[in-house]
Coordinates of C-alpha atoms in Angstrom, one line a residue:
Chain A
X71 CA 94.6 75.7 100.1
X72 CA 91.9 78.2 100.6
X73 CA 88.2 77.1 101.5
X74 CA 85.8 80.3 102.7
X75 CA 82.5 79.7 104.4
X76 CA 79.9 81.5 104.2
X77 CA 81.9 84.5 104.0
X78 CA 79.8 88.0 104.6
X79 CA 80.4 91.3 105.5
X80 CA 77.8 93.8 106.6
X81 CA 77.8 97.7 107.0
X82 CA 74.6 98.3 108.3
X83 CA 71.9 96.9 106.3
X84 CA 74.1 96.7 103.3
X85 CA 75.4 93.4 102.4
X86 CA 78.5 93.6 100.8
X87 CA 79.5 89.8 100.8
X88 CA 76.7 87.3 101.6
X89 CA 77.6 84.0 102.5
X90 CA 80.4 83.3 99.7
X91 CA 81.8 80.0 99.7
X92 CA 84.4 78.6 98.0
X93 CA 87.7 76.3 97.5
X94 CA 90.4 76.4 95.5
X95 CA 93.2 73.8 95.8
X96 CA 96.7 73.9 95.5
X97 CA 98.5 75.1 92.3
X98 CA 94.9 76.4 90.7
X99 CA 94.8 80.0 89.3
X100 CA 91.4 81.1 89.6
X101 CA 89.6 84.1 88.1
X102 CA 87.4 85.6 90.6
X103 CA 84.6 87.9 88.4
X104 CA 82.2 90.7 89.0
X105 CA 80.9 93.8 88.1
X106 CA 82.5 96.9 90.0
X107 CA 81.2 97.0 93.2
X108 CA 80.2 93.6 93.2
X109 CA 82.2 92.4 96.7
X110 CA 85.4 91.0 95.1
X111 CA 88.0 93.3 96.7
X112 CA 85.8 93.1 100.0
X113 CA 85.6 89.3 99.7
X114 CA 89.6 89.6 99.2
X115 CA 90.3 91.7 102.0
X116 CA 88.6 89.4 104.3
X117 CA 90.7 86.3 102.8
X118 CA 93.7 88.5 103.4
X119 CA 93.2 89.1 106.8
X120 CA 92.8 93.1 106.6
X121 CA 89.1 93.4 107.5
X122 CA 87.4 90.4 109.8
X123 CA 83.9 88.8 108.3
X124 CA 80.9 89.6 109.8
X125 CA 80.0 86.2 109.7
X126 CA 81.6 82.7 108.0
X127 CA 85.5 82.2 108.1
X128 CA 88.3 81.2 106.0
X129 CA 90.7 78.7 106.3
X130 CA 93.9 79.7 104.4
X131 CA 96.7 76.3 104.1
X132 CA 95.2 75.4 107.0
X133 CA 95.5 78.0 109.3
X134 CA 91.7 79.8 110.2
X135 CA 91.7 83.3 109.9
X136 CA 90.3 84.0 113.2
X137 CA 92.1 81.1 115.0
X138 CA 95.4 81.3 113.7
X139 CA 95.5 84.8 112.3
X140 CA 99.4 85.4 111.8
X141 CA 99.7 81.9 110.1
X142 CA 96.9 82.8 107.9
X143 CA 98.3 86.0 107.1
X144 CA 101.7 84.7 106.6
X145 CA 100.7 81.9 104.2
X146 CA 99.3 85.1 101.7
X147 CA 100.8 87.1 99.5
X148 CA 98.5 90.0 98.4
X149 CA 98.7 92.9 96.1
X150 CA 95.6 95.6 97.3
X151 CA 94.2 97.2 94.2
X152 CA 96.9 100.1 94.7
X153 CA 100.4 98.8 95.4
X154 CA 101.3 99.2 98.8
X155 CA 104.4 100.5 98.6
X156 CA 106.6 103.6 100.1
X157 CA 107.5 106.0 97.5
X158 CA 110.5 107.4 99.2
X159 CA 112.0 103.8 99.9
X160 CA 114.5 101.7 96.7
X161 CA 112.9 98.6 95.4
X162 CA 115.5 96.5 97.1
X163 CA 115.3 97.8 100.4
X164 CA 111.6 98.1 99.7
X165 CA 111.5 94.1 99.2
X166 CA 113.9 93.2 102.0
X167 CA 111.6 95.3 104.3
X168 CA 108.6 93.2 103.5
X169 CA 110.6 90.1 103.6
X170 CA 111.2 90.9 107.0
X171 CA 107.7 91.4 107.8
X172 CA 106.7 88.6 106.6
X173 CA 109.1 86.4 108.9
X174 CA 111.8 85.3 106.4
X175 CA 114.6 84.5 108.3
X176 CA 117.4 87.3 108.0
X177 CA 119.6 84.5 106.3
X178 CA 117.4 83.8 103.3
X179 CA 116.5 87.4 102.5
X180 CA 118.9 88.8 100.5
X181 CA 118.2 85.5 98.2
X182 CA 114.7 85.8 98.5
X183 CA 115.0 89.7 97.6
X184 CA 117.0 89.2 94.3
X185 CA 114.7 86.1 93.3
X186 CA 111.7 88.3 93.8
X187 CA 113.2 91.3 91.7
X188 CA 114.9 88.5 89.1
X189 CA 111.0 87.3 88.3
X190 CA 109.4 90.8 88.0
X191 CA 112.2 91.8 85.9
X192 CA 113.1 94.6 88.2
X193 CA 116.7 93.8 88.0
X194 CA 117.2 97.3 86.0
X195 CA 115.8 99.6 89.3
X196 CA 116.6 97.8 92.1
X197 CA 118.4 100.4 93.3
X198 CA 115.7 102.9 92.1
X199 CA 113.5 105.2 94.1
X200 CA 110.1 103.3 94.1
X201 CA 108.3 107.1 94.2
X202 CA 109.9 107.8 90.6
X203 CA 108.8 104.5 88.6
X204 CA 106.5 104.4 86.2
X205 CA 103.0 103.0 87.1
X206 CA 103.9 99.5 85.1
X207 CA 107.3 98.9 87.2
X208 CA 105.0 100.4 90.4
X209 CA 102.5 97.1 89.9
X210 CA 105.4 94.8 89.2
X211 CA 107.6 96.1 92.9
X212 CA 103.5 95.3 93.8
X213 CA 103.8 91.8 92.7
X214 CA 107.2 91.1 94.1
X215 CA 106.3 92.2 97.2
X216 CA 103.7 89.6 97.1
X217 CA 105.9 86.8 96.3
X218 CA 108.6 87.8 98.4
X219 CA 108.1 85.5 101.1
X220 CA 107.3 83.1 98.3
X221 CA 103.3 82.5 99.8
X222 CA 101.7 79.5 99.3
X223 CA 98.6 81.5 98.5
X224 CA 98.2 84.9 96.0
X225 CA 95.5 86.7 96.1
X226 CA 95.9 89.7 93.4
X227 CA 93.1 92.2 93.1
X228 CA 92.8 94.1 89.4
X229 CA 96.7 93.8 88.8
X230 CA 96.6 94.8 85.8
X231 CA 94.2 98.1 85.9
X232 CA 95.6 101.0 84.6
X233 CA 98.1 99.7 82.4
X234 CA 99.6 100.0 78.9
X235 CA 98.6 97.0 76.8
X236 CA 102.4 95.5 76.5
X237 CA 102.8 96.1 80.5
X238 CA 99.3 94.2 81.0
X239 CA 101.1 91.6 78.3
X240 CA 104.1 90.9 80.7
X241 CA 102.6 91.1 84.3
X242 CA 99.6 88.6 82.5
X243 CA 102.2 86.0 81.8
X244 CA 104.3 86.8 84.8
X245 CA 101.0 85.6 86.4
X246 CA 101.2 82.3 84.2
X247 CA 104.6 81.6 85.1
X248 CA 103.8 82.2 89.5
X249 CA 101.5 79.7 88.9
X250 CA 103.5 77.1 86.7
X251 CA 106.8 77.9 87.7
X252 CA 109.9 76.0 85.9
X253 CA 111.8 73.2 88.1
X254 CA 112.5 73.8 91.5
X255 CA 109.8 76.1 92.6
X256 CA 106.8 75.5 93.9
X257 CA 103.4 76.4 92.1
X258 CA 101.4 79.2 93.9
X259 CA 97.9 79.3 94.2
X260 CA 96.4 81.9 92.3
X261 CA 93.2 84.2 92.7
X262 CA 92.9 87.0 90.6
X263 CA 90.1 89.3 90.8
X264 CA 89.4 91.3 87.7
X265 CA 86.4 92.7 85.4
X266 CA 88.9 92.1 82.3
X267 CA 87.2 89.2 80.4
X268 CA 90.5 88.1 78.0
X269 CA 92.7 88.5 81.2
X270 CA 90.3 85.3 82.6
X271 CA 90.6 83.6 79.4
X272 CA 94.2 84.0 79.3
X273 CA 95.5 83.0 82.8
X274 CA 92.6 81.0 84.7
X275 CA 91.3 77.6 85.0
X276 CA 88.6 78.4 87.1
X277 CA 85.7 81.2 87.2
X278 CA 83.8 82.2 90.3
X279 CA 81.4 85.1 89.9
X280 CA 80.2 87.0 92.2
X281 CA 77.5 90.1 91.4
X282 CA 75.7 91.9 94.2
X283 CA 77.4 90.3 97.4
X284 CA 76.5 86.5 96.2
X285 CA 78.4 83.9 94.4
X286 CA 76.6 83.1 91.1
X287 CA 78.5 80.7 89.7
X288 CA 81.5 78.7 90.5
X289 CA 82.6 76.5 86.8
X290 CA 85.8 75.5 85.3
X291 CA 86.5 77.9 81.9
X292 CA 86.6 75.0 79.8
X293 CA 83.0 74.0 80.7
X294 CA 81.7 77.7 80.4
X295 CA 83.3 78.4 77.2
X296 CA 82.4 74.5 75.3
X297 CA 80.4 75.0 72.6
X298 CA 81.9 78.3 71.4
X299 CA 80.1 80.0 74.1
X300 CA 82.0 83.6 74.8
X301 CA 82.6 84.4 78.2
X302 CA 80.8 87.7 77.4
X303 CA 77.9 86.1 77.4
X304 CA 78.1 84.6 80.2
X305 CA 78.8 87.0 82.2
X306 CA 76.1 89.4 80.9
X307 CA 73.6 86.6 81.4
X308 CA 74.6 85.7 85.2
X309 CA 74.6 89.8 86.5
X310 CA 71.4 90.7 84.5
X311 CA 69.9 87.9 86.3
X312 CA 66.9 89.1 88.7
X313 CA 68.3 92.7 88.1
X314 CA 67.0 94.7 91.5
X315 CA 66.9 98.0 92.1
X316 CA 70.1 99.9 92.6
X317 CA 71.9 99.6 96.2
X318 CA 75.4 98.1 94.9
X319 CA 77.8 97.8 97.4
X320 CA 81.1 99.8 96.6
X321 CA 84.3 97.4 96.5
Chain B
X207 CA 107.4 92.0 119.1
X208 CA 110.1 90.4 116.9
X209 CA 108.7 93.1 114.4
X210 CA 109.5 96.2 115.9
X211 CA 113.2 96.7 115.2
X212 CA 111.8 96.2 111.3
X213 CA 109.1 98.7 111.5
X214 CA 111.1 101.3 113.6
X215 CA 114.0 100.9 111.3
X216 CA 112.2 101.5 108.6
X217 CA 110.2 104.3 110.4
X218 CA 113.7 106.2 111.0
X219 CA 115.2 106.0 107.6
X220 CA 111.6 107.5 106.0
X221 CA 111.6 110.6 108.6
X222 CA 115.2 111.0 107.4
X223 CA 114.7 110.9 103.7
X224 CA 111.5 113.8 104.3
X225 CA 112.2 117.2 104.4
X226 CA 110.4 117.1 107.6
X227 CA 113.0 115.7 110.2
X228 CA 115.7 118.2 108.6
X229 CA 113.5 121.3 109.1
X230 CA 112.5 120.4 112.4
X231 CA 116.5 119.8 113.0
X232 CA 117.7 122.7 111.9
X233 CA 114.4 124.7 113.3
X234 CA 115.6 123.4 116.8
X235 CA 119.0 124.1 116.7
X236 CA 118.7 127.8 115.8
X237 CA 115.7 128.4 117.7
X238 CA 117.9 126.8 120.9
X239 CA 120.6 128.8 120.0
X240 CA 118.4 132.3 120.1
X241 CA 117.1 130.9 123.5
X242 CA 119.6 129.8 124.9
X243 CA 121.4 133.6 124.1
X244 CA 118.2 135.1 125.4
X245 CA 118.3 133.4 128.6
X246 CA 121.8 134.3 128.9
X247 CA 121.3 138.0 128.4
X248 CA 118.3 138.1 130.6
X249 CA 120.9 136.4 133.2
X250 CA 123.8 138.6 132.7
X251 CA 121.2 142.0 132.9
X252 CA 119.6 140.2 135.9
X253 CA 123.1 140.4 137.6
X254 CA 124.3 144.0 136.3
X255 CA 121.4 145.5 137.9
X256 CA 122.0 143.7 141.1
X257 CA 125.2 145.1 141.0
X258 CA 124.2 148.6 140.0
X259 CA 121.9 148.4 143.3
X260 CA 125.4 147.1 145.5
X261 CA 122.4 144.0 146.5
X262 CA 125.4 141.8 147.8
X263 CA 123.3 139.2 149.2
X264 CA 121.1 138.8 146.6
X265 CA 123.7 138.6 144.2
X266 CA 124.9 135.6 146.2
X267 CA 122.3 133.5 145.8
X268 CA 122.3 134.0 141.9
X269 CA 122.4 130.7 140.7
X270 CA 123.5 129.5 137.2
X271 CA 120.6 126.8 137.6
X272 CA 117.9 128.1 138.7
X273 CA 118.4 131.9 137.1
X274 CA 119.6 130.6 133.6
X275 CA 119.2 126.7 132.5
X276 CA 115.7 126.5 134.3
X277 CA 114.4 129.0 132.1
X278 CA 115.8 128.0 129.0
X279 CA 114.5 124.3 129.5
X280 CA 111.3 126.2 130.1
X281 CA 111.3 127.6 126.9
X282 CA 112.5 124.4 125.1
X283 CA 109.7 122.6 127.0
X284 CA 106.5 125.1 125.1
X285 CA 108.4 125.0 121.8
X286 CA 108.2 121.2 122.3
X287 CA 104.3 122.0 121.9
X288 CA 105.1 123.1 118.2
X289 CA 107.8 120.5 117.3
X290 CA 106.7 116.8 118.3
X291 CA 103.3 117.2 116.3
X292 CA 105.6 117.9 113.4
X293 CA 107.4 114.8 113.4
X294 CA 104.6 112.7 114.5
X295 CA 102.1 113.7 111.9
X296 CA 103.4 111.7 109.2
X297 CA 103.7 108.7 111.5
X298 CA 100.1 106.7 110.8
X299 CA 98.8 109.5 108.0
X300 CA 101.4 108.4 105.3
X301 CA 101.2 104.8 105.5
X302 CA 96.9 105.8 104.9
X303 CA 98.0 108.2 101.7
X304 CA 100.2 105.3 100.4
X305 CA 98.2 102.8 101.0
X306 CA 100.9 100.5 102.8
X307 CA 97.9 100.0 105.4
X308 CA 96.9 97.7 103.9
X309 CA 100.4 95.8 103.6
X310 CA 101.2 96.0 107.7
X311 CA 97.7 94.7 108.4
X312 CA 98.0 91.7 106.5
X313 CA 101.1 90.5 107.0
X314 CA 101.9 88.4 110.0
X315 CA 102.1 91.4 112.3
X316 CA 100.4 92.8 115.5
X317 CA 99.1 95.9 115.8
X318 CA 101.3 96.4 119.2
X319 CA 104.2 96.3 116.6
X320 CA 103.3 99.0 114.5
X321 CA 102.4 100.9 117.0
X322 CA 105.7 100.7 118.9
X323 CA 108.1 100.4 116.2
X324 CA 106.8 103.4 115.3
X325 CA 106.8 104.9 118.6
X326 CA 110.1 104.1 119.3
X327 CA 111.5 105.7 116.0
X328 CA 110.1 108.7 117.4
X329 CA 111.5 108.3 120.5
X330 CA 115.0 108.3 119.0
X331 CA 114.4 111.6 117.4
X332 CA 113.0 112.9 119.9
X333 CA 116.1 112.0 121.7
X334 CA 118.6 113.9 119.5
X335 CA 115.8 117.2 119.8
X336 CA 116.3 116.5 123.7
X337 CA 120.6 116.1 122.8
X338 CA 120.6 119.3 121.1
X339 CA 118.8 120.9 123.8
X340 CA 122.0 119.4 126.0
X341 CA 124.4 120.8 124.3
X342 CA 123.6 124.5 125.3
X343 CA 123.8 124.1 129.0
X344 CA 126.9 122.4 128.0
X345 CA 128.8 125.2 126.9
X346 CA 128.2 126.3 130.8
X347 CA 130.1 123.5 132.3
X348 CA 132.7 124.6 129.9
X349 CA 133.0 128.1 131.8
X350 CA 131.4 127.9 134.7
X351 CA 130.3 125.4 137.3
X352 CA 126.2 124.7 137.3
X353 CA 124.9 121.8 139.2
X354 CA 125.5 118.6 137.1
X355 CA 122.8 116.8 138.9
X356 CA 120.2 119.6 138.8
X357 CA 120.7 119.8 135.1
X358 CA 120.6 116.3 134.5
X359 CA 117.2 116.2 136.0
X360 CA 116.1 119.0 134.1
X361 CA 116.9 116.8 130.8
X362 CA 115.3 114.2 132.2
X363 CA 112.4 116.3 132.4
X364 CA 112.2 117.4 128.8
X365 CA 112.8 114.1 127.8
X366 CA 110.2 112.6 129.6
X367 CA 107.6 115.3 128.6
X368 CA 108.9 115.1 124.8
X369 CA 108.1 111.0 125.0
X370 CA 104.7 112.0 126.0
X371 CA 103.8 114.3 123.6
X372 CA 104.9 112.2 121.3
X373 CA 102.7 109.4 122.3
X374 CA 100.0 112.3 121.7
X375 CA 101.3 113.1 118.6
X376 CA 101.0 109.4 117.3
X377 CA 97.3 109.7 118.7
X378 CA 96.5 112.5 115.9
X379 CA 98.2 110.9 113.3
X380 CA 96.2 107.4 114.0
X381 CA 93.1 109.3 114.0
X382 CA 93.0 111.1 110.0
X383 CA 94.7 110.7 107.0
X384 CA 95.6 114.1 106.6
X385 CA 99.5 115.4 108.0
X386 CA 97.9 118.9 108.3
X387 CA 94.9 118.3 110.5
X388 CA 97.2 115.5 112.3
X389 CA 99.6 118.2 113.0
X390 CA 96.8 120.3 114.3
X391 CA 94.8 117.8 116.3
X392 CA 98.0 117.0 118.2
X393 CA 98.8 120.8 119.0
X394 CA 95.1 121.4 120.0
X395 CA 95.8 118.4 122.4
X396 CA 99.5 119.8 123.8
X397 CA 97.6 123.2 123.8
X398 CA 95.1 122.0 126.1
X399 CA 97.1 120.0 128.7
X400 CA 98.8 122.9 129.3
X401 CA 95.6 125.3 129.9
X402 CA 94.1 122.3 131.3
X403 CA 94.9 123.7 135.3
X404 CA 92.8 127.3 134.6
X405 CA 89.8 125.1 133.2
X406 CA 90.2 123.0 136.6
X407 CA 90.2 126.4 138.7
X408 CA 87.5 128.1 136.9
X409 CA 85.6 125.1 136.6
X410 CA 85.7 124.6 140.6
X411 CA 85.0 128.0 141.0
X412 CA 81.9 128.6 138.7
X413 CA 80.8 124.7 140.2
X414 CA 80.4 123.1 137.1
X415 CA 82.4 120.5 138.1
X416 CA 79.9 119.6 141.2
X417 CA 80.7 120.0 144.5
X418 CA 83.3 116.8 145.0
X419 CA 86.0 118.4 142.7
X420 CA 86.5 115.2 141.9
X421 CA 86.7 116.0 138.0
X422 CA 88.8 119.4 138.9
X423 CA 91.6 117.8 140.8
X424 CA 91.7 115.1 138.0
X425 CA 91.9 118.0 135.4
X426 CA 94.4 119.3 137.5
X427 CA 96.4 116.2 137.7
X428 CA 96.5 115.7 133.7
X429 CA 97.8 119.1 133.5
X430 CA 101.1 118.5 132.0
X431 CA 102.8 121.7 134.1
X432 CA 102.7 120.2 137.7
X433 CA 104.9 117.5 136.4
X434 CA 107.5 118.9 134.4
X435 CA 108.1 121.8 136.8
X436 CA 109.6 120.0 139.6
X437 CA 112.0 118.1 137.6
X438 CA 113.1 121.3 135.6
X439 CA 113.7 122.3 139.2
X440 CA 115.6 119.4 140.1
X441 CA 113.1 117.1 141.6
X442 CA 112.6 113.8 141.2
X443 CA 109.3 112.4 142.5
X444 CA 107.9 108.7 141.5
X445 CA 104.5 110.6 141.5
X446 CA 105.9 112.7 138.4
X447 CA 107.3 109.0 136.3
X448 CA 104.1 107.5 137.0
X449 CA 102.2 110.6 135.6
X450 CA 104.6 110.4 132.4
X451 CA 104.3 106.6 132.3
X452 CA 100.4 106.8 132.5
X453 CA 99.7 109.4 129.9
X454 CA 101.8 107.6 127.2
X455 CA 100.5 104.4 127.7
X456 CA 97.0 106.1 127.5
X457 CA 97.8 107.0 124.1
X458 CA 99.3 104.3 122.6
X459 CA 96.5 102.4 123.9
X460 CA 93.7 105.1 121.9
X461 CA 96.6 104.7 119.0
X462 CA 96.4 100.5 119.1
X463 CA 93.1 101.0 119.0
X464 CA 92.5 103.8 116.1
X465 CA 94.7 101.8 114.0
X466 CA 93.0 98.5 114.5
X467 CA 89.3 100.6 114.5
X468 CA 90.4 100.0 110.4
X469 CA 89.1 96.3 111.0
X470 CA 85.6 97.3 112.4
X471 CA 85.0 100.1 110.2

């Protein structure tokens, strides 16, 4: 569903992303890891289609992003690290605007609209001024706008920063549901960047790290974690490894 | 370009929910009204005084056109200057502040369609700043008999010039994320088109510009002056469109590509 090769991105001499490779198939939610500054909303942003590589591509459900960039982009949904969304604008007309951007024909909007809004459990402000909700319903109008066009791919960076701990309770297991949906709709694939340890452990199935621009490890959770190992540990182990002088690349 | 009618709907009802589009509304209308009046009393003194001096033949060849709408379009024409950058500096700086940047450029969208759905929801208010203009020389054709032709050119005119400044005004906004210095960049810009003729002259005259003149006749030709005077006047020349034509699509070019200059960064 989404294979990058040898994904980088330069600014200079600074590497912010070097050579990252990965797949993840359909229907996986996967947890992608790193310290702040480590490449992960970088490495996302190329996936996305909102800054080109410098070098390596990505092939998103099977559409390249430099080949076939509107298919590429059309096959994501993405929530940025700050919701994207126009604070003078209603959540509903909000949604069917981005609908529309994203090529859902005029017919199916209105449904896809109210399904969007019925799964974030935005029904209560639909008609609300997106500039006057709190920060929690801000990130969930973030994630509907994200699954409006119901993507094949979602690629969610930090969606849960900043929030109180029953909001980060509900958009967490909104996340499980997107990605195991009851009958009738289809699973989405899932990556999820975060520096929030139990968020991994709650939602994802895989882990791929990523500390300084490089990929450090790529593992299922259930083979990190075997043997009562915490994912703490982990973690601390794989970005203390050959620990280089600062020079970290900001995200 | 499927997109456009999205983005320039959307564009539309945003400038109508700011405060922005409503002071700039109201701005126009009484500062039309107060020159519109101002061009009328200069009229009506112009033709006491030729009658005071019993100057029959001059007072002949008074002419509602050319002694009372010309000037008034005039006017409306350098307060342009002050009100496009207004509307137009929210146009790329917001989506920046909000961070809905990030949304356009990663959905299935070109950068084309930003660009001119956005354009072209300025171009529709721009319309209704040109409609209010029409509506004082209006009033003449209500009580006395100017030339509907000459008049309709000289809308054209400020129509044409107000779709070029706004291309300009786009420009600014593409280039910072800050309404204020947008609004300012894009002034400075309208500012200097119309001072751009002196700089020619002086620079021919002090031989700056080298001998050819080459660089002074092109400053003189981007002067924005030469080409909305004959049209106020009443005269259309193809030389004039193409200027218009040229110098928007200059700057939705340099606004297609400060937008997408986000990529490369």
């Amino acid at each position: 569903m989404i294979e990058a090769r040898e994904l980088s991105k330069r600014y200079g001499e600074l590497r912010a992303v070097d050579e990252v490779s990965f797949t993840v198939e359909r229907g996986e939610v996967v947890g992608f890891l790193g310290p702040n500054g480590a490449g992960k909303t970088t490495t996302m942003r190329m996936i996305t289609g909102f800054l080109p590589p410098s070098d390596g591509t990505a092939v998103i459900d099977g559409a390249d992003i430099f080949a076939q960039p509107l298919d590429a982009r059309r096959a994501v949904g993405y929530l940025p690290e700050t919701p994207p969304v126009y604070p003078e604008m209603d959540v509903s007309g909000y949604l069917r605007f981005v609908a529309s951007l994203h090529d859902v024909p005029r017919r199916e909007r209105r449904e896809a609209v109210d399904r969007a809004i019925e799964r974030c459990g935005l029904s209560e402000v639909r008609r609300r001024v997106i500039g006057q909700l709190s920060k929690g319903y801000k990130q969930r109008v973030g994630i509907a706008q994200a699954i409006v066009h119901s993507p094949p791919v979602l690629v969610l960076d930090e969606p849960t920063v900043g929030l109180d701990p029953i909001q980060i309770g509900e958009i967490r297991q909104l996340i499980s549901e997107l990605a195991s949906p009851r009958d009738g709709e289809s699973a989405h694939t899932v990556i999820l960047s975060t520096h929030i340890l139990p968020e991994v452990e709650a939602i994802c199935r895989r882990v791929i790290l990523i500390n300084r621009g490089r990929k450090v490890l790529d593992q299922p959770l259930a083979e990190l974690t075997a043997g009562g190992t915490r994912l703490e540990e982990v973690f601390a182990r794989e970005t203390s490894r050959d620990e280089a002088p600062a020079g970290e690349a900001s995200a | 370009m499927r997109h456009v009618g999205t983005i320039a709907g959307r564009e539309i009802r945003s400038l109508f929910v700011s405060p922005v589009a409503y002071v700039v509304l109201t701005l126009w209308a009484v500062l039309g009204a107060v020159f519109f009046l101002s061009s009328l009393a200069q009229f009506l003194e112009g033709i006491a005084r030729l009658q005071q001096f019993r100057a029959f033949d001059q007072l002949r060849e008074v002419n509602l056109n050319h002694d009372l709408i010309e000037p008034f379009f005039g006017t409306m024409w350098i307060l342009f200057i002050f009100s496009i950058p207004a509307v137009t500096m929210g146009l790329f700086t917001s989506e920046k502040q909000n961070r809905t940047e990030e949304l356009l450029l990663t959905s299935p969208v070109t950068i084309w369609e930003i660009v001119i759905g956005k354009y072209l929801a300025v171009a529709a208010f721009v319309t209704l700043l040109v409609g209010l203009v029409a509506f004082f020389p209006g009033l003449l054709f209500v009580y006395g008999d100017p030339e509907l032709g000459r008049t309709l050119t000289g809308l054209l005119g400020l129509f044409l010039v107000s779709l070029t400044y706004a291309a300009i005004g786009s420009f600014a906004s593409s280039i910072t994320s800050n309404q204020i210095i947008a609004f300012f960049i894009g002034l400075v810009i309208l500012m200097v088109s119309l001072i751009l003729p002196l700089a020619a002259e002086l620079g021919a005259a002090s031989g700056f510009l080298g001998s050819e003149n080459l660089m002074a006749d092109l400053l003189r030709w981007m002067a924005t002056a030469e080409h909305v005077q004959p049209l106020l006047e009443g005269l259309v020349d193809t030389r004039n469109l193409v200027y218009f034509a040229v110098m928007a699509g200059s700057f939705l070019l340099l606004t297609k590509a400060a937008v997408e200059s986000v990529r490369w960064r």
